[in-house]
């Protein structure tokens, strides 16, 4: 039995059928929905984070094997370990490349949100950021989400230009999940520099998808939030 198989067995033993049924509804796994066909064990993320620390020394080959599991929590476990290993400085380039080679397995919003910034964003922080723009133009919903969420790493370091540029590319995305992600990142920009966020929003807010706008202005004072929503700026 491989290390990946042992970890999978351990996770299966921790499964909770009631929680798994709830996750199926929460993550939209029905026909034609974004998470179609995903399988859940029903394990909470804090439990997975603790286990990731305990298995942090496994090989990249084992991580890739875990990432190809049909089980959602097993894939999440792989990504959490990849994040830990990257932060520890272990095989960073190999982890980054493996991540981008397997984006089709980073295939739900929580998987993206828990890994993109700390692997893709971290790796490109002092490198050419063109890969983000390629991802932003991808046909894959998940690659486009990786592109914008990866910039959270830059936002936390008060660099906003790439977030804003990628947001422009994604403003007319057809997927509601992308509207939420872009709005979230714009909100994070605003937490650090409200003038920058509003400088982006004011010329565009009447054309921005409503979900995106609501996420972006969520923390605004109520009068200002309503002015944006009702087009009264």
Coordinates of N, CA and C in Angstrom, one line a residue:
X1 N 0.8 -1.2 0.0 CA 0.0 0.0 0.0 C 0.9 1.3 0.0
X2 N 0.6 2.2 -0.9 CA 1.4 3.4 -1.0 C 1.0 4.3 0.1
X3 N 1.9 5.3 0.3 CA 1.6 6.3 1.3 C 0.3 7.1 1.0
X4 N 0.1 7.4 -0.2 CA -1.2 8.0 -0.6 C -2.4 7.1 -0.3
X5 N -2.3 5.9 -0.5 CA -3.4 4.9 -0.2 C -3.6 4.8 1.3
X6 N -2.6 4.9 2.1 CA -2.7 4.8 3.5 C -3.4 6.1 4.0
X7 N -3.1 7.2 3.4 CA -3.7 8.5 3.8 C -5.2 8.5 3.4
X8 N -5.5 8.0 2.2 CA -6.8 7.9 1.8 C -7.7 7.0 2.7
X9 N -7.1 5.9 3.1 CA -7.8 5.0 4.0 C -8.1 5.7 5.3
X10 N -7.1 6.4 5.8 CA -7.3 7.1 7.1 C -8.4 8.1 7.0
X11 N -8.5 8.9 5.9 CA -9.5 9.8 5.7 C -10.9 9.2 5.5
X12 N -11.0 8.1 4.8 CA -12.2 7.4 4.7 C -12.8 7.0 6.1
X13 N -11.9 6.6 7.0 CA -12.3 6.2 8.3 C -12.9 7.3 9.1
X14 N -12.5 8.6 8.8 CA -13.0 9.7 9.5 C -14.2 10.3 8.9
X15 N -14.7 9.7 7.8 CA -15.9 10.3 7.1 C -17.1 10.3 7.9
X16 N -18.0 11.2 7.6 CA -19.3 11.4 8.3 C -20.4 11.5 7.2
X17 N -21.3 10.6 7.2 CA -22.3 10.5 6.1 C -23.2 11.7 6.1
X18 N -23.6 12.2 7.3 CA -24.5 13.4 7.4 C -23.8 14.6 6.8
X19 N -22.5 14.8 7.2 CA -21.8 16.0 6.8 C -21.5 15.9 5.3
X20 N -21.3 14.6 4.8 CA -21.1 14.4 3.4 C -22.3 14.8 2.5
X21 N -23.5 14.5 3.0 CA -24.7 14.8 2.3 C -24.9 16.3 2.3
X22 N -24.6 17.0 3.4 CA -24.7 18.4 3.4 C -23.7 19.1 2.4
X23 N -22.5 18.5 2.3 CA -21.5 19.1 1.4 C -21.9 18.9 0.0
X24 N -22.6 17.8 -0.4 CA -23.1 17.6 -1.7 C -24.0 18.7 -2.2
X25 N -24.8 19.2 -1.3 CA -25.8 20.3 -1.6 C -25.0 21.6 -1.6
X26 N -24.1 21.8 -0.7 CA -23.4 23.1 -0.6 C -22.5 23.3 -1.8
X27 N -21.9 22.3 -2.3 CA -20.9 22.4 -3.4 C -21.4 22.1 -4.8
X28 N -22.8 22.1 -4.9 CA -23.4 22.0 -6.2 C -22.9 20.9 -7.1
X29 N -23.2 19.6 -6.7 CA -22.6 18.5 -7.5 C -23.6 17.9 -8.5
X30 N -24.8 18.5 -8.6 CA -25.8 18.0 -9.5 C -25.4 18.1 -11.0
X31 N -26.2 17.4 -11.9 CA -25.9 17.5 -13.3 C -25.9 18.9 -13.8
X32 N -24.8 19.2 -14.5 CA -24.7 20.6 -15.1 C -24.2 21.6 -14.1
X33 N -24.0 21.3 -12.8 CA -23.6 22.3 -11.9 C -22.0 22.2 -11.8
X34 N -21.4 23.2 -11.2 CA -20.0 23.4 -11.3 C -19.2 22.3 -10.6
X35 N -19.8 21.6 -9.6 CA -19.1 20.5 -8.9 C -19.7 19.1 -9.3
X36 N -20.2 19.0 -10.5 CA -20.9 17.8 -10.9 C -20.0 16.6 -10.7
X37 N -20.5 15.6 -10.0 CA -19.8 14.3 -9.9 C -18.8 14.3 -8.7
X38 N -18.6 15.4 -8.0 CA -17.6 15.3 -6.9 C -18.2 14.4 -5.8
X39 N -17.2 13.8 -5.1 CA -17.6 12.9 -4.0 C -17.0 13.4 -2.7
X40 N -17.8 13.3 -1.6 CA -17.4 13.9 -0.3 C -17.4 12.8 0.8
X41 N -16.5 13.0 1.7 CA -16.4 12.1 2.9 C -17.1 12.8 4.1
X42 N -17.2 14.1 4.1 CA -17.8 14.8 5.2 C -16.8 15.0 6.3
X43 N -15.6 15.5 6.0 CA -14.6 15.8 7.0 C -14.3 17.4 7.0
X44 N -14.3 17.9 8.2 CA -14.2 19.4 8.3 C -12.7 19.8 8.0
X45 N -12.6 21.0 7.5 CA -11.3 21.5 7.1 C -10.3 21.6 8.3
X46 N -10.7 22.0 9.5 CA -9.7 22.0 10.6 C -9.1 20.7 10.8
X47 N -9.9 19.6 10.7 CA -9.3 18.2 10.8 C -8.3 18.0 9.7
X48 N -8.7 18.4 8.5 CA -7.7 18.1 7.4 C -6.5 18.9 7.6
X49 N -6.6 20.1 8.1 CA -5.3 20.9 8.3 C -4.4 20.3 9.3
X50 N -5.0 19.7 10.4 CA -4.2 19.1 11.4 C -3.5 17.8 10.8
X51 N -4.2 17.0 10.0 CA -3.7 15.9 9.4 C -2.6 16.2 8.4
X52 N -2.8 17.3 7.7 CA -1.8 17.8 6.7 C -0.5 18.1 7.4
X53 N -0.5 18.6 8.6 CA 0.7 18.9 9.3 C 1.4 17.6 9.7
X54 N 0.6 16.5 10.0 CA 1.2 15.3 10.4 C 1.8 14.5 9.2
X55 N 1.3 14.8 8.0 CA 1.8 14.1 6.8 C 2.6 15.0 5.9
X56 N 3.1 16.1 6.5 CA 3.8 17.1 5.7 C 5.0 16.7 4.9
X57 N 5.6 15.5 5.3 CA 6.9 15.1 4.7 C 6.7 14.1 3.6
X58 N 5.5 13.9 3.1 CA 5.3 12.9 2.0 C 5.8 13.5 0.7
X59 N 6.0 12.6 -0.3 CA 6.7 13.0 -1.5 C 5.7 13.7 -2.5
X60 N 6.2 14.4 -3.4 CA 5.4 15.1 -4.4 C 4.6 14.1 -5.3
X61 N 5.2 13.0 -5.5 CA 4.5 11.9 -6.3 C 3.3 11.4 -5.5
X62 N 3.4 11.3 -4.2 CA 2.3 10.9 -3.4 C 1.2 12.0 -3.4
X63 N 1.6 13.2 -3.4 CA 0.7 14.4 -3.4 C -0.1 14.4 -4.7
X64 N 0.6 14.1 -5.8 CA -0.1 14.1 -7.1 C -1.1 12.9 -7.1
X65 N -0.7 11.8 -6.5 CA -1.6 10.7 -6.5 C -2.9 11.0 -5.7
X66 N -2.7 11.7 -4.5 CA -3.8 12.2 -3.7 C -4.7 13.2 -4.5
X67 N -4.0 14.0 -5.3 CA -4.7 15.1 -6.0 C -5.6 14.5 -7.1
X68 N -5.3 13.3 -7.5 CA -6.1 12.6 -8.5 C -7.2 11.8 -8.0
X69 N -7.4 11.8 -6.7 CA -8.5 11.1 -6.0 C -9.9 11.7 -6.5
X70 N -10.9 10.8 -6.6 CA -12.2 11.3 -6.8 C -12.9 11.9 -5.6
X71 N -12.2 11.7 -4.4 CA -12.7 12.2 -3.2 C -12.3 13.6 -2.9
X72 N -13.2 14.5 -2.6 CA -13.0 15.9 -2.5 C -12.0 16.2 -1.3
X73 N -12.2 15.6 -0.2 CA -11.3 15.9 1.0 C -9.9 15.3 0.8
X74 N -9.8 14.3 0.0 CA -8.4 13.8 -0.3 C -7.7 14.8 -1.2
X75 N -8.3 15.4 -2.1 CA -7.7 16.4 -3.0 C -7.4 17.6 -2.1
X76 N -8.3 18.0 -1.2 CA -8.0 19.1 -0.3 C -6.8 18.8 0.5
X77 N -6.7 17.6 1.0 CA -5.5 17.2 1.9 C -4.2 17.4 1.1
X78 N -4.2 17.0 -0.2 CA -3.1 17.1 -1.0 C -2.7 18.6 -1.2
X79 N -3.6 19.4 -1.4 CA -3.3 20.8 -1.6 C -2.9 21.5 -0.3
X80 N -3.5 21.1 0.8 CA -3.0 21.7 2.1 C -1.6 21.3 2.4
X81 N -1.2 20.1 2.0 CA 0.2 19.7 2.2 C 1.1 20.4 1.3
X82 N 0.7 20.6 0.0 CA 1.5 21.3 -1.0 C 1.8 22.7 -0.5
X83 N 0.7 23.4 0.1 CA 0.9 24.7 0.6 C 1.9 24.7 1.7
X84 N 1.8 23.8 2.7 CA 2.8 23.7 3.8 C 4.2 23.5 3.3
X85 N 4.3 22.5 2.3 CA 5.7 22.3 1.8 C 6.2 23.5 1.1
X86 N 5.4 24.2 0.3 CA 5.9 25.4 -0.4 C 6.3 26.4 0.6
X87 N 5.5 26.7 1.7 CA 5.9 27.7 2.7 C 7.2 27.3 3.4
X88 N 7.5 26.0 3.5 CA 8.7 25.6 4.2 C 9.9 25.6 3.3
X89 N 9.7 26.0 2.0 CA 10.8 26.1 1.1 C 11.2 24.8 0.4
X90 N 10.3 23.8 0.5 CA 10.6 22.5 -0.1 C 10.2 22.3 -1.5
X91 N 11.1 22.2 -2.4 CA 10.8 21.9 -3.8 C 9.8 22.9 -4.4
X92 N 10.0 24.1 -4.2 CA 8.9 25.1 -4.5 C 8.6 25.1 -6.0
X93 N 9.6 25.1 -6.9 CA 9.4 25.1 -8.3 C 8.7 23.9 -8.7
X94 N 9.0 22.7 -8.2 CA 8.4 21.5 -8.6 C 6.9 21.5 -8.1
X95 N 6.6 22.0 -6.9 CA 5.3 22.1 -6.4 C 4.5 23.0 -7.3
X96 N 5.0 24.2 -7.7 CA 4.3 25.1 -8.5 C 4.0 24.5 -9.9
X97 N 5.0 23.8 -10.5 CA 4.7 23.2 -11.8 C 3.7 22.1 -11.7
X98 N 3.8 21.3 -10.6 CA 2.8 20.2 -10.4 C 1.4 20.7 -10.3
X99 N 1.3 21.8 -9.6 CA 0.0 22.5 -9.4 C -0.6 22.9 -10.7
X100 N 0.2 23.6 -11.5 CA -0.3 24.1 -12.8 C -0.6 22.9 -13.8
X101 N 0.2 21.8 -13.6 CA 0.0 20.7 -14.5 C -1.3 19.9 -14.1
X102 N -1.8 20.2 -12.9 CA -3.0 19.5 -12.4 C -4.1 20.4 -12.0
X103 N -4.3 21.5 -12.7 CA -5.4 22.4 -12.3 C -6.7 21.8 -12.5
X104 N -6.8 20.8 -13.4 CA -8.1 20.1 -13.6 C -8.5 19.3 -12.3
X105 N -7.6 19.1 -11.4 CA -7.9 18.4 -10.1 C -8.1 19.4 -9.0
X106 N -7.8 20.7 -9.3 CA -8.1 21.8 -8.3 C -9.5 22.3 -8.8
X107 N -10.5 21.5 -8.6 CA -11.7 21.7 -9.3 C -13.0 22.0 -8.5
X108 N -12.8 22.8 -7.5 CA -13.9 23.4 -6.8 C -13.4 24.6 -6.1
X109 N -14.3 25.5 -5.7 CA -13.9 26.8 -5.3 C -13.1 26.8 -4.0
X110 N -13.4 25.9 -3.1 CA -12.6 25.8 -1.8 C -11.2 25.3 -2.1
X111 N -11.1 24.4 -3.0 CA -9.8 23.9 -3.4 C -8.9 25.0 -3.9
X112 N -9.5 25.8 -4.8 CA -8.7 27.0 -5.4 C -8.4 28.0 -4.3
X113 N -9.4 28.3 -3.5 CA -9.2 29.4 -2.5 C -8.2 29.0 -1.4
X114 N -8.1 27.8 -1.1 CA -7.2 27.3 -0.1 C -5.8 27.1 -0.5
X115 N -5.5 27.3 -1.8 CA -4.2 27.0 -2.4 C -3.6 28.0 -3.4
X116 N -4.4 28.6 -4.2 CA -3.9 29.4 -5.3 C -2.9 30.5 -4.8
X117 N -3.3 31.3 -3.8 CA -2.5 32.4 -3.4 C -1.1 32.0 -2.9
X118 N -1.1 30.9 -2.1 CA 0.1 30.5 -1.4 C 1.0 29.6 -2.2
X119 N 0.5 29.2 -3.4 CA 1.4 28.5 -4.3 C 1.7 29.3 -5.5
X120 N 0.6 29.6 -6.3 CA 0.8 30.3 -7.6 C 1.2 31.8 -7.3
X121 N 0.4 32.4 -6.4 CA 0.8 33.8 -6.1 C 2.1 34.0 -5.5
X122 N 2.4 33.1 -4.6 CA 3.7 33.1 -3.9 C 4.9 32.9 -4.9
X123 N 4.7 32.0 -5.8 CA 5.8 31.7 -6.7 C 6.0 32.8 -7.7
X124 N 5.0 33.5 -8.1 CA 5.1 34.5 -9.1 C 5.4 35.9 -8.5
X125 N 5.4 36.0 -7.2 CA 5.5 37.3 -6.6 C 6.8 38.1 -7.1
X126 N 7.9 37.4 -7.2 CA 9.1 38.0 -7.7 C 9.5 37.5 -9.1
X127 N 8.5 37.0 -9.8 CA 8.8 36.5 -11.2 C 7.8 37.1 -12.2
X128 N 8.0 36.8 -13.4 CA 7.1 37.3 -14.5 C 5.7 36.7 -14.2
X129 N 4.7 37.6 -14.2 CA 3.4 37.2 -13.8 C 2.5 36.9 -15.0
X130 N 3.1 36.7 -16.2 CA 2.3 36.4 -17.4 C 1.5 35.1 -17.2
X131 N 2.0 34.1 -16.5 CA 1.1 32.9 -16.3 C -0.2 33.2 -15.8
X132 N -0.4 34.2 -14.9 CA -1.7 34.6 -14.4 C -2.6 35.0 -15.5
X133 N -2.1 35.8 -16.5 CA -3.0 36.3 -17.5 C -3.4 35.2 -18.5
X134 N -2.5 34.2 -18.6 CA -2.9 33.0 -19.4 C -4.0 32.2 -18.7
X135 N -3.9 32.1 -17.4 CA -4.9 31.4 -16.7 C -6.2 32.2 -16.7
X136 N -6.1 33.5 -16.7 CA -7.3 34.3 -16.7 C -8.1 34.2 -18.0
X137 N -7.4 33.8 -19.1 CA -8.1 33.7 -20.4 C -8.5 32.3 -20.7
X138 N -8.3 31.4 -19.7 CA -8.6 29.9 -19.9 C -10.1 29.7 -20.1
X139 N -10.4 28.6 -20.8 CA -11.8 28.1 -20.8 C -12.2 27.5 -19.5
X140 N -11.3 27.1 -18.7 CA -11.5 26.4 -17.4 C -11.9 27.5 -16.4
X141 N -13.1 27.3 -15.8 CA -13.6 28.1 -14.7 C -12.5 28.1 -13.6
X142 N -12.0 27.0 -13.3 CA -11.1 26.8 -12.1 C -9.8 27.5 -12.4
X143 N -9.3 27.5 -13.6 CA -8.0 28.2 -13.9 C -8.2 29.7 -13.9
X144 N -9.4 30.2 -14.3 CA -9.7 31.6 -14.2 C -9.8 32.0 -12.8
X145 N -10.4 31.2 -11.9 CA -10.5 31.5 -10.5 C -9.1 31.5 -9.9
X146 N -8.3 30.5 -10.2 CA -6.9 30.5 -9.7 C -6.2 31.8 -10.1
X147 N -6.4 32.3 -11.3 CA -5.7 33.6 -11.7 C -6.0 34.7 -10.8
X148 N -7.3 34.9 -10.5 CA -7.7 36.1 -9.6 C -7.3 35.8 -8.2
X149 N -7.6 34.6 -7.7 CA -7.3 34.4 -6.2 C -5.8 34.3 -5.9
X150 N -5.0 33.9 -6.9 CA -3.6 34.0 -6.7 C -3.1 35.3 -6.4
X151 N -3.8 36.4 -6.9 CA -3.3 37.7 -6.6 C -3.5 38.2 -5.2
X152 N -4.3 37.4 -4.4 CA -4.4 37.7 -3.0 C -3.1 37.8 -2.3
X153 N -2.1 37.0 -2.8 CA -0.8 37.0 -2.2 C -0.2 38.4 -2.4
X154 N -0.4 39.0 -3.6 CA 0.1 40.3 -3.9 C -0.7 41.4 -3.1
X155 N -2.0 41.2 -3.0 CA -2.8 42.2 -2.2 C -2.3 42.3 -0.8
X156 N -2.0 41.1 -0.2 CA -1.6 41.2 1.2 C -0.2 41.9 1.4
X157 N 0.4 42.1 0.3 CA 1.7 42.9 0.3 C 1.6 44.2 -0.4
X158 N 0.3 44.7 -0.5 CA 0.0 46.0 -1.0 C 0.4 46.2 -2.4
X159 N 0.3 45.2 -3.2 CA 0.5 45.3 -4.7 C -0.9 45.0 -5.3
X160 N -1.5 45.9 -6.0 CA -2.8 45.8 -6.5 C -3.0 45.7 -8.0
X161 N -1.9 46.1 -8.7 CA -2.0 46.3 -10.2 C -2.5 45.0 -10.9
X162 N -2.0 43.9 -10.6 CA -2.3 42.7 -11.3 C -3.8 42.2 -10.9
X163 N -4.2 42.5 -9.7 CA -5.6 42.2 -9.3 C -6.5 43.0 -10.2
X164 N -6.2 44.3 -10.3 CA -7.1 45.1 -11.1 C -7.1 44.8 -12.6
X165 N -5.9 44.5 -13.1 CA -5.8 44.1 -14.5 C -6.6 42.8 -14.8
X166 N -6.4 41.8 -13.9 CA -7.1 40.6 -14.2 C -8.6 40.7 -13.9
X167 N -9.0 41.6 -13.0 CA -10.4 41.8 -12.8 C -11.1 42.4 -14.0
X168 N -10.4 43.3 -14.7 CA -10.9 43.8 -16.0 C -11.1 42.7 -17.0
X169 N -10.2 41.7 -17.1 CA -10.3 40.6 -18.0 C -11.5 39.7 -17.7
X170 N -11.9 39.7 -16.4 CA -12.9 38.8 -15.9 C -14.3 39.4 -15.6
X171 N -14.4 40.7 -15.9 CA -15.6 41.4 -15.5 C -16.9 40.8 -16.2
X172 N -16.7 40.4 -17.4 CA -17.8 39.9 -18.2 C -17.9 38.3 -18.2
X173 N -17.2 37.7 -17.2 CA -17.3 36.3 -17.1 C -18.7 35.8 -16.9
X174 N -19.0 34.7 -17.5 CA -20.4 34.2 -17.5 C -20.7 33.4 -16.2
X175 N -19.7 33.1 -15.4 CA -19.9 32.3 -14.2 C -20.0 33.1 -12.9
X176 N -21.1 32.8 -12.2 CA -21.3 33.5 -10.9 C -20.2 33.3 -10.0
X177 N -19.5 32.1 -10.0 CA -18.4 31.9 -9.1 C -17.3 32.8 -9.4
X178 N -17.1 33.2 -10.6 CA -16.1 34.2 -10.9 C -16.5 35.6 -10.5
X179 N -17.7 36.0 -10.6 CA -18.2 37.3 -10.1 C -17.8 37.4 -8.6
X180 N -18.1 36.3 -7.9 CA -17.9 36.3 -6.4 C -16.4 36.4 -6.1
X181 N -15.5 35.7 -6.9 CA -14.1 35.7 -6.7 C -13.5 37.1 -6.9
X182 N -13.9 37.7 -8.1 CA -13.4 39.0 -8.4 C -13.9 40.1 -7.4
X183 N -15.1 40.0 -7.0 CA -15.6 40.9 -6.0 C -14.9 40.8 -4.7
X184 N -14.6 39.6 -4.3 CA -13.9 39.3 -3.1 C -12.5 39.9 -3.1
X185 N -11.8 39.7 -4.2 CA -10.4 40.3 -4.3 C -10.5 41.8 -4.4
X186 N -11.5 42.4 -5.0 CA -11.6 43.9 -5.0 C -11.9 44.4 -3.6
X187 N -12.7 43.6 -2.8 CA -13.0 44.0 -1.5 C -11.7 44.0 -0.6
X188 N -10.9 43.0 -0.9 CA -9.6 42.9 -0.1 C -8.7 44.0 -0.5
X189 N -8.7 44.5 -1.7 CA -7.9 45.7 -2.1 C -8.4 46.8 -1.3
X190 N -9.8 47.0 -1.2 CA -10.4 48.1 -0.5 C -10.1 48.1 0.9
X191 N -9.9 47.0 1.5 CA -9.5 46.9 3.0 C -8.2 47.6 3.2
X192 N -7.3 47.6 2.2 CA -6.0 48.2 2.3 C -5.9 49.5 1.7
X193 N -6.6 49.8 0.7 CA -6.6 51.1 0.0 C -8.0 51.3 -0.6
X194 N -8.9 52.0 0.1 CA -10.2 52.2 -0.4 C -10.2 53.1 -1.7
X195 N -9.3 54.0 -1.8 CA -9.2 54.8 -3.0 C -8.9 54.0 -4.2
X196 N -8.1 53.1 -4.1 CA -7.7 52.2 -5.2 C -9.0 51.4 -5.7
X197 N -9.7 50.8 -4.7 CA -10.9 50.0 -5.1 C -11.9 50.9 -5.7
X198 N -12.2 52.1 -5.1 CA -13.2 52.9 -5.7 C -12.8 53.5 -7.0
X199 N -11.5 53.7 -7.2 CA -11.0 54.2 -8.5 C -11.3 53.2 -9.6
X200 N -11.3 51.9 -9.2 CA -11.7 50.9 -10.1 C -13.2 50.8 -10.3
X201 N -14.0 50.9 -9.2 CA -15.4 50.7 -9.3 C -16.2 51.8 -9.9
X202 N -15.8 53.1 -9.6 CA -16.7 54.2 -9.9 C -16.9 54.3 -11.5
X203 N -15.9 54.1 -12.3 CA -16.2 54.2 -13.7 C -16.9 53.0 -14.3
X204 N -17.1 52.0 -13.5 CA -17.6 50.7 -14.0 C -18.9 50.2 -13.3
X205 N -19.2 50.7 -12.2 CA -20.1 50.1 -11.3 C -21.5 49.8 -11.9
X206 N -21.9 50.7 -12.8 CA -23.2 50.5 -13.4 C -23.3 49.3 -14.4
X207 N -22.1 48.9 -14.9 CA -22.0 47.8 -15.8 C -21.6 46.5 -15.2
X208 N -21.1 46.6 -14.0 CA -20.5 45.4 -13.3 C -21.7 44.4 -12.9
X209 N -21.5 43.1 -13.1 CA -22.5 42.2 -12.6 C -22.8 42.4 -11.2
X210 N -24.1 42.3 -10.8 CA -24.6 42.6 -9.5 C -23.9 41.8 -8.4
X211 N -23.7 40.5 -8.6 CA -23.0 39.7 -7.6 C -21.6 40.2 -7.3
X212 N -20.9 40.5 -8.4 CA -19.5 41.0 -8.3 C -19.6 42.3 -7.4
X213 N -20.5 43.2 -7.8 CA -20.5 44.5 -7.1 C -20.9 44.3 -5.6
X214 N -21.8 43.5 -5.4 CA -22.3 43.2 -4.0 C -21.1 42.7 -3.1
X215 N -20.3 41.8 -3.7 CA -19.2 41.3 -2.9 C -18.1 42.4 -2.8
X216 N -17.9 43.2 -3.8 CA -16.9 44.2 -3.7 C -17.2 45.3 -2.7
X217 N -18.5 45.6 -2.5 CA -18.9 46.8 -1.6 C -19.5 46.3 -0.3
X218 N -19.3 45.0 0.0 CA -19.9 44.4 1.1 C -19.7 45.2 2.4
X219 N -18.5 45.7 2.6 CA -18.1 46.3 3.8 C -18.2 47.9 3.8
X220 N -18.7 48.4 2.7 CA -18.9 49.8 2.7 C -20.0 50.3 3.7
X221 N -19.9 51.5 4.2 CA -21.0 52.0 5.0 C -22.3 51.9 4.2
X222 N -23.4 51.7 4.9 CA -24.7 51.4 4.3 C -25.1 52.5 3.3
X223 N -25.0 53.8 3.6 CA -25.4 54.8 2.6 C -24.6 54.7 1.3
X224 N -23.3 54.5 1.4 CA -22.5 54.4 0.2 C -22.8 53.1 -0.5
X225 N -23.0 52.0 0.2 CA -23.3 50.7 -0.5 C -24.6 50.8 -1.3
X226 N -25.6 51.5 -0.7 CA -26.9 51.6 -1.4 C -26.7 52.6 -2.6
X227 N -25.9 53.6 -2.5 CA -25.7 54.5 -3.6 C -25.1 53.7 -4.8
X228 N -24.1 52.8 -4.5 CA -23.6 52.0 -5.6 C -24.7 51.1 -6.2
X229 N -25.4 50.4 -5.3 CA -26.4 49.5 -5.8 C -27.5 50.2 -6.6
X230 N -27.9 51.4 -6.2 CA -29.0 52.1 -6.9 C -28.5 53.1 -8.0
X231 N -27.2 53.1 -8.2 CA -26.7 53.9 -9.3 C -26.8 55.4 -9.0
X232 N -26.5 55.8 -7.8 CA -26.7 57.2 -7.4 C -25.4 57.9 -7.0
X233 N -24.3 57.4 -7.5 CA -23.0 58.1 -7.2 C -22.9 59.3 -8.1

